[in-house]
mmCIF file of C-alpha atoms in Angstrom:
data_model
loop_
_atom_site.group_PDB
_atom_site.id
_atom_site.type_symbol
_atom_site.label_atom_id
_atom_site.label_comp_id
_atom_site.label_asym_id
_atom_site.label_seq_id
_atom_site.Cartn_x
_atom_site.Cartn_y
_atom_site.Cartn_z
ATOM 1 C CA MET G 1 67.936 238.173 135.212
ATOM 2 C CA THR G 2 68.442 238.158 131.693
ATOM 3 C CA SER G 3 65.623 236.926 129.795
ATOM 4 C CA PRO G 4 66.295 233.603 127.769
ATOM 5 C CA LEU G 5 65.337 235.965 124.403
ATOM 6 C CA LYS G 6 68.424 238.127 125.090
ATOM 7 C CA LEU G 7 70.542 235.509 125.512
ATOM 8 C CA ILE G 8 70.039 234.091 122.085
ATOM 9 C CA PHE G 9 70.782 237.290 120.725
ATOM 10 C CA GLU G 10 74.120 237.733 122.538
ATOM 11 C CA ALA G 11 75.000 234.146 121.839
ATOM 12 C CA ILE G 12 74.301 235.351 118.081
ATOM 13 C CA ASN G 13 76.549 238.357 118.386
ATOM 14 C CA GLN G 14 79.322 236.162 119.603
ATOM 15 C CA SER G 15 79.309 233.773 117.085
ATOM 16 C CA GLN G 16 82.308 233.652 114.870
ATOM 17 C CA GLU G 17 81.305 231.375 111.792
ATOM 18 C CA ARG G 18 77.876 229.864 111.032
ATOM 19 C CA HIS G 19 78.810 226.815 112.090
ATOM 20 C CA ASN G 20 78.418 228.365 115.637
ATOM 21 C CA LEU G 21 75.389 229.254 114.765
ATOM 22 C CA ARG G 22 74.012 226.205 113.365
ATOM 23 C CA SER G 23 75.462 224.105 116.129
ATOM 24 C CA GLN G 24 75.157 226.111 119.102
ATOM 25 C CA VAL G 25 72.457 228.781 118.603
ATOM 26 C CA ALA G 26 70.163 226.774 116.257
ATOM 27 C CA PRO G 27 69.156 223.928 118.998
ATOM 28 C CA THR G 28 68.793 226.855 122.065
ATOM 29 C CA ILE G 29 65.997 228.820 119.450
ATOM 30 C CA GLY G 30 65.061 224.971 119.481
ATOM 31 C CA GLU G 31 64.758 224.673 123.348
ATOM 32 C CA TYR G 32 63.457 228.512 123.505
ATOM 33 C CA PHE G 33 60.365 227.482 121.375
ATOM 34 C CA ALA G 34 60.081 223.806 122.526
ATOM 35 C CA ALA G 35 60.479 222.337 119.024
ATOM 36 C CA THR G 36 61.103 218.864 117.727
ATOM 37 C CA ARG G 37 63.511 220.252 115.586
ATOM 38 C CA SER G 38 65.471 223.587 114.678
ATOM 39 C CA ALA G 39 67.984 224.772 112.382
ATOM 40 C CA ILE G 40 69.607 227.331 110.825
ATOM 41 C CA PHE G 41 70.958 227.427 107.308
ATOM 42 C CA PHE G 42 72.559 229.717 104.579
ATOM 43 C CA PHE G 43 71.201 228.907 100.699
ATOM 44 C CA ASP G 44 75.186 229.341 99.376
ATOM 45 C CA GLN G 45 75.959 226.573 101.675
ATOM 46 C CA LEU G 46 73.439 223.968 100.039
ATOM 47 C CA HIS G 47 75.871 221.888 97.886
ATOM 48 C CA LEU G 48 74.709 218.725 98.883
ATOM 49 C CA GLY G 49 75.997 215.506 97.943
ATOM 50 C CA ASN G 50 73.198 213.271 98.048
ATOM 51 C CA ARG G 51 70.884 213.826 95.037
ATOM 52 C CA ASP G 52 67.823 212.075 96.326
ATOM 53 C CA PHE G 53 68.345 214.863 99.456
ATOM 54 C CA GLN G 54 68.997 217.743 97.289
ATOM 55 C CA LYS G 55 65.515 216.807 95.186
ATOM 56 C CA ILE G 56 63.629 217.065 98.543
ATOM 57 C CA LEU G 57 65.299 220.621 99.486
ATOM 58 C CA ASN G 58 64.664 221.815 96.251
ATOM 59 C CA VAL G 59 61.209 221.391 96.381
ATOM 60 C CA ALA G 60 60.677 222.430 100.339
ATOM 61 C CA LEU G 61 62.394 225.708 99.335
ATOM 62 C CA SER G 62 59.938 225.847 96.332
ATOM 63 C CA VAL G 63 58.020 229.127 96.068
ATOM 64 C CA GLU G 64 55.590 227.085 93.853
ATOM 65 C CA HIS G 65 55.445 224.196 96.165
ATOM 66 C CA ASN G 66 55.717 225.762 99.631
ATOM 67 C CA PRO G 67 53.861 228.586 100.656
ATOM 68 C CA ILE G 68 56.069 229.027 103.350
ATOM 69 C CA ALA G 69 59.169 229.686 101.188
ATOM 70 C CA ARG G 70 56.814 231.796 99.438
ATOM 71 C CA TYR G 71 55.437 233.842 101.967
ATOM 72 C CA LEU G 72 59.733 234.518 103.269
ATOM 73 C CA VAL G 73 60.752 235.663 99.558
ATOM 74 C CA GLU G 74 57.267 237.623 99.203
ATOM 75 C CA ARG G 75 57.372 239.702 102.676
ATOM 76 C CA HIS G 76 61.080 238.775 104.422
ATOM 77 C CA PHE G 77 59.153 238.385 107.674
ATOM 78 C CA PRO G 78 58.139 234.695 109.977
ATOM 79 C CA VAL G 79 55.601 232.593 109.185
ATOM 80 C CA HIS G 80 54.042 229.575 110.398
ATOM 81 C CA GLU G 81 52.167 227.206 108.549
ATOM 82 C CA GLY G 82 48.618 228.564 109.842
ATOM 83 C CA LEU G 83 48.936 231.448 108.066
ATOM 84 C CA VAL G 84 48.787 230.352 104.763
ATOM 85 C CA VAL G 85 47.433 226.980 104.440
ATOM 86 C CA THR G 86 44.643 225.329 106.099
ATOM 87 C CA PRO G 87 45.603 222.026 108.534
ATOM 88 C CA LYS G 88 44.275 219.103 105.564
ATOM 89 C CA VAL G 89 46.229 221.684 102.954
ATOM 90 C CA TRP G 90 49.644 221.418 105.260
ATOM 91 C CA SER G 91 49.113 217.761 105.776
ATOM 92 C CA LEU G 92 49.230 217.336 102.553
ATOM 93 C CA ILE G 93 52.531 219.230 101.502
ATOM 94 C CA CYS G 94 54.382 218.173 104.416
ATOM 95 C CA PRO G 95 52.982 214.454 105.538
ATOM 96 C CA ARG G 96 56.023 213.991 108.317
ATOM 97 C CA PRO G 97 54.522 214.241 112.069
ATOM 98 C CA ASP G 98 57.470 215.584 113.056
ATOM 99 C CA HIS G 99 57.060 218.442 110.887
ATOM 100 C CA TRP G 100 53.077 218.866 111.244
ATOM 101 C CA HIS G 101 53.651 222.483 112.901
ATOM 102 C CA VAL G 102 56.330 224.715 110.867
ATOM 103 C CA MET G 103 58.048 228.613 111.983
ATOM 104 C CA ALA G 104 60.527 229.931 109.540
ATOM 105 C CA GLY G 105 62.001 233.029 109.954
ATOM 106 C CA PRO G 106 64.069 235.110 107.067
ATOM 107 C CA ILE G 107 67.960 236.221 107.333
ATOM 108 C CA ILE G 108 68.233 239.092 104.910
ATOM 109 C CA ASN G 109 71.202 240.764 103.318
ATOM 110 C CA SER G 110 71.358 243.604 101.377
ATOM 111 C CA GLY G 111 67.585 243.211 100.694
ATOM 112 C CA GLN G 112 68.229 239.687 99.656
ATOM 113 C CA LEU G 113 66.494 236.672 101.359
ATOM 114 C CA VAL G 114 70.075 235.000 102.187
ATOM 115 C CA GLY G 115 69.190 232.202 104.920
ATOM 116 C CA VAL G 116 66.330 230.726 107.233
ATOM 117 C CA VAL G 117 65.823 229.832 110.728
ATOM 118 C CA GLY G 118 63.024 227.419 111.104
ATOM 119 C CA CYS G 119 61.769 225.220 113.892
ATOM 120 C CA THR G 120 58.933 222.163 113.906
ATOM 121 C CA ARG G 121 56.706 220.538 116.358
ATOM 122 C CA GLU G 122 54.711 217.613 116.200
ATOM 123 C CA LYS G 123 51.628 216.895 115.495
ATOM 124 C CA SER G 124 50.660 215.876 119.518
ATOM 125 C CA MET G 125 51.876 219.384 120.470
ATOM 126 C CA THR G 126 50.294 222.915 119.975
ATOM 127 C CA SER G 127 50.935 224.888 117.085
ATOM 128 C CA PHE G 128 53.321 228.012 117.008
ATOM 129 C CA ASP G 129 51.287 231.559 117.508
ATOM 130 C CA MET G 130 52.209 235.125 117.028
ATOM 131 C CA GLN G 131 53.881 235.825 120.082
ATOM 132 C CA ASN G 132 56.399 233.101 118.941
ATOM 133 C CA LEU G 133 56.095 234.758 115.539
ATOM 134 C CA ALA G 134 57.275 238.129 117.697
ATOM 135 C CA ASP G 135 59.947 236.848 119.529
ATOM 136 C CA LEU G 136 61.374 234.697 115.751
ATOM 137 C CA SER G 137 61.186 238.478 114.314
ATOM 138 C CA ALA G 138 63.630 239.403 117.051
ATOM 139 C CA ILE G 139 65.775 236.393 116.622
ATOM 140 C CA CYS G 140 66.094 236.867 112.620
ATOM 141 C CA LEU G 141 66.756 240.531 113.031
ATOM 142 C CA HIS G 142 69.965 239.866 115.314
ATOM 143 C CA LEU G 143 70.705 237.066 112.700
ATOM 144 C CA SER G 144 70.663 239.369 109.691
ATOM 145 C CA ALA G 145 72.511 242.008 111.443
ATOM 146 C CA TRP G 146 75.477 238.960 111.954
ATOM 147 C CA SER G 147 75.305 237.746 108.454
ATOM 148 C CA ALA G 148 75.772 241.613 107.061
ATOM 149 C CA THR G 149 78.798 242.316 109.302
ATOM 150 C CA ASN G 150 80.147 238.613 108.481
ATOM 151 C CA SER G 151 79.826 238.983 105.013
ATOM 152 C CA LEU G 152 81.572 242.315 105.144
ATOM 153 C CA GLN G 153 84.347 241.086 107.088
ATOM 154 C CA HIS G 154 85.093 237.825 104.800
ATOM 155 C CA GLN G 155 85.133 240.415 101.586
ATOM 156 C CA SER G 156 87.896 242.541 103.619
ATOM 157 C CA LEU G 157 90.115 239.591 104.490
ATOM 158 C CA ARG G 158 89.803 238.287 100.818
ATOM 159 C CA SER G 159 90.314 241.743 98.760
ATOM 160 C CA ASP G 160 93.255 242.216 101.143
ATOM 161 C CA ARG G 161 94.891 238.516 99.917
ATOM 162 C CA LEU G 162 95.705 240.433 96.662
ATOM 163 C CA THR G 163 98.596 241.596 95.270
ATOM 164 C CA PRO G 164 99.583 244.881 94.157
ATOM 165 C CA ARG G 165 99.526 243.406 90.554
ATOM 166 C CA GLU G 166 96.250 241.828 91.225
ATOM 167 C CA LEU G 167 94.641 244.665 92.254
ATOM 168 C CA GLN G 168 95.781 246.428 88.828
ATOM 169 C CA ILE G 169 94.127 243.751 87.228
ATOM 170 C CA ALA G 170 90.889 243.560 89.032
ATOM 171 C CA GLU G 171 90.764 247.861 88.392
ATOM 172 C CA LEU G 172 91.268 247.253 84.492
ATOM 173 C CA VAL G 173 89.035 244.410 84.239
ATOM 174 C CA ALA G 174 86.447 247.081 86.082
ATOM 175 C CA LEU G 175 86.838 249.315 83.675
ATOM 176 C CA GLY G 176 85.692 246.956 80.743
ATOM 177 C CA ARG G 177 89.391 246.116 79.467
ATOM 178 C CA THR G 178 89.842 242.547 77.964
ATOM 179 C CA ASN G 179 92.760 240.353 78.854
ATOM 180 C CA ALA G 180 94.226 241.287 75.546
ATOM 181 C CA GLN G 181 94.379 244.938 76.514
ATOM 182 C CA ILE G 182 95.316 244.378 79.988
ATOM 183 C CA GLY G 183 98.288 242.266 79.040
ATOM 184 C CA ILE G 184 98.982 245.270 77.280
ATOM 185 C CA GLU G 185 98.735 248.204 79.471
ATOM 186 C CA LEU G 186 100.808 245.949 82.162
ATOM 187 C CA TRP G 187 103.112 244.499 79.606
ATOM 188 C CA ILE G 188 102.480 241.269 80.163
ATOM 189 C CA THR G 189 101.109 238.383 78.489
ATOM 190 C CA GLU G 190 97.359 237.641 77.865
ATOM 191 C CA ASN G 191 97.780 234.162 79.221
ATOM 192 C CA SER G 192 99.461 235.950 82.396
ATOM 193 C CA VAL G 193 96.637 237.724 82.545
ATOM 194 C CA LYS G 194 94.495 234.559 82.378
ATOM 195 C CA GLN G 195 96.151 232.548 84.894
ATOM 196 C CA ALA G 196 95.972 236.005 87.516
ATOM 197 C CA LEU G 197 92.423 236.191 86.868
ATOM 198 C CA LYS G 198 92.255 232.341 88.004
ATOM 199 C CA ARG G 199 93.823 232.931 91.077
ATOM 200 C CA MET G 200 92.167 235.696 91.830
ATOM 201 C CA PHE G 201 88.637 234.238 91.656
ATOM 202 C CA ARG G 202 90.051 231.622 93.619
ATOM 203 C CA LYS G 203 91.310 233.685 96.074
ATOM 204 C CA LEU G 204 87.791 235.577 96.154
ATOM 205 C CA GLU G 205 85.644 233.018 96.023
ATOM 206 C CA VAL G 206 84.236 233.564 92.701
ATOM 207 C CA SER G 207 83.305 232.729 89.466
ATOM 208 C CA SER G 208 83.139 235.684 87.266
ATOM 209 C CA ARG G 209 84.960 239.056 86.474
ATOM 210 C CA ALA G 210 81.011 240.601 87.315
ATOM 211 C CA GLU G 211 80.580 239.033 90.825
ATOM 212 C CA MET G 212 84.688 239.916 91.324
ATOM 213 C CA VAL G 213 84.375 243.954 90.753
ATOM 214 C CA GLY G 214 80.780 243.774 92.440
ATOM 215 C CA GLN G 215 82.243 242.355 95.768
ATOM 216 C CA LEU G 216 85.698 244.881 95.586
ATOM 217 C CA SER G 217 83.338 247.863 94.881
ATOM 218 C CA ALA G 218 80.971 246.847 98.120
ATOM 219 C CA LYS G 219 84.298 246.761 100.194
ATOM 220 C CA GLN G 220 85.229 250.630 99.062
#
């Protein structure tokens, strides 16, 4: 008989998009840990229109304000509030009754913290324990592996969208050429180079020459 934990591993590995992780896997993780709330989120998608909520989120993820966030950043290992603060201190940091007990684990990609999976319990419920942390650690390993594989697949898909001419421009950018120098070498105008770079940035979903070069280099 397949264990509930292994079913979570399989659900993660079968997910095609981050949306599937948030809408299908996160609730299953919440059920496994008997949590009031559960969620999976990635930092690069936290672009919220509500300014007030964004302020709250910034505080919640602040390493200065939140000892759980600091623990994740420093150690890349799951943690619950009982490991880092006393109940009294935690009640001051997070007074919400449905977040009385909090457990969070890291999603790691290329040595960096890129996301978090978290669960909360109400004040009337028991706190998370070491077995919960061990199980969440296993889940985080699968989420981190999924994140790394998914990132490589998306990089490959995005870079394959470049035309042969755009790839030539990218190679010259990597060599440190200016737009004017690229135009001279490829017999096109400097403005054509600028417009091509804008299209390339959109295709690769980057915002700078350095980010573009880094992404294309990682694919090789």
